[in-house]
Amino acid sequence: MKPVSTDLCTRIIQASDPTELSKTVETLKRSKPVAIPTETVYGLAANALDSLACSRIFSVKNRPTDNPLICHISSMEMMGMLVFDVPKKVKPVLERFWPGPLTVLLPKSEAVPDIVSAGLPTVGVRFPSHPVAQQIIALCGFPLAAPSANLSGRPSPTTAQHVLNDLQGRIEYIVDGGSSSVGLESTVLDVTSEPPMILRPGAITAAMLRPFLPDVQVYGSDPSKRNIELEERPSTPGMKYKHYAPTAPVVLVRPGKDLEQRVLQFISCHTEARRIIMLCTTERPATPRVETMYLSRTGCLQEVARNLFSCLREADLMSPTWIIAEAADEGADEAALAIMNRLSKAATLTI
Ligand code: TXA
Ligand code: MG
């Protein structure tokens, strides 16, 4: 991978300014990556059909080249640039959930460079609902490959400022389209496998997909197959890398009646800890020596998802010794699955 320049003048521009927006489109047309807003997280975008442009995404992010990129479209006609065909059973899924936070893996066309799919025969396609993302893709006239716009291994960015914190000096433009409303990356659905498989849980859950794909499964959810699957066939190449981790170590607290005792015991075992920040999903009484940050005060899982990466980054900036994160109960609500998928990868310890 070519070394990336880190002395560019990075500017945040407002999506509402047409002159500025057209500069970013020109930059994309010149094979340079630009950070753009989407409803899930901010993406680091480049022309998906241009291997030079896409290779720059990998350098800017420090991303391993065996981890494929998702391609973003702004109309169903653009699908034709990426895939030969959409299977009949998949069409109703796209009609229902696009535009939105769902990525579908389909056999790729020859136009998709190998660097995008990391040599795999499939390509991930997503039609984002964010109006600014749609506008930029439409102005470009080509699909945009875009992974999350963080440095590899860091929590995904949900604001333009998060992107700036990670990529300052490495790209020219960050388009500000406000805070991402979903806050977690898209659901990745493999429709080339039998049965169709959710490889990465997100806002579109298996229960939501089941009316359209009755046999859809969530990868790794069958406890009898879990270890074999994870060891022998990581679902997405991205799975084997360290993810979503702030600099401070994260301790995950399982739900349960004795949660308070477990937190107290952890704190009493770490008398050396200078600063402990706890990310909570519901209102709770104060714990001595612990600063509270709320992901939600009411247990609303959509709110927890929206705030998770942002709170991990905010807590990290306060240089704590530990970040304690309250787990969401996967048994109680399927929406917790996407949250726990990210949190368990960020955590170094579970209590
Ligand atoms: O919401 C999102 O999906 C955001 C926004 C920017 O659209 N993008 C995003 O991209 O999260 P990224 O690169 O951070 O995550 C994409 C994941 C990776 O884990 C990658 O391994 C997997 O999708 N993936 C992409 N193409 C794949 C393929 N052909 N086969 C298997 N996994 C694939
Ligand atoms: Mg990512």
mmCIF file of C-alpha atoms and ligand atoms in Angstrom, residues 61 63 147-148 150 156 185 200 243-244, ligand 2:
data_model
loop_
_atom_site.group_PDB
_atom_site.id
_atom_site.type_symbol
_atom_site.label_atom_id
_atom_site.label_comp_id
_atom_site.label_asym_id
_atom_site.label_seq_id
_atom_site.Cartn_x
_atom_site.Cartn_y
_atom_site.Cartn_z
ATOM 1 C CA LYS A 61 -8.047 4.535 6.309
ATOM 2 C CA ARG A 63 -7.481 -0.569 5.851
ATOM 3 C CA PRO A 147 -16.427 2.104 4.032
ATOM 4 C CA SER A 148 -17.007 3.927 7.304
ATOM 5 C CA ASN A 150 -12.828 6.225 10.473
ATOM 6 C CA SER A 156 -17.318 4.573 13.068
ATOM 7 C CA GLU A 185 -23.544 0.550 10.062
ATOM 8 C CA ARG A 200 -23.556 -8.114 10.055
ATOM 9 C CA HIS A 243 -13.089 -3.053 15.595
ATOM 10 C CA TYR A 244 -14.885 -0.106 17.077
HETATM 11 MG MG MG B 2 -16.125 0.123 9.164
#
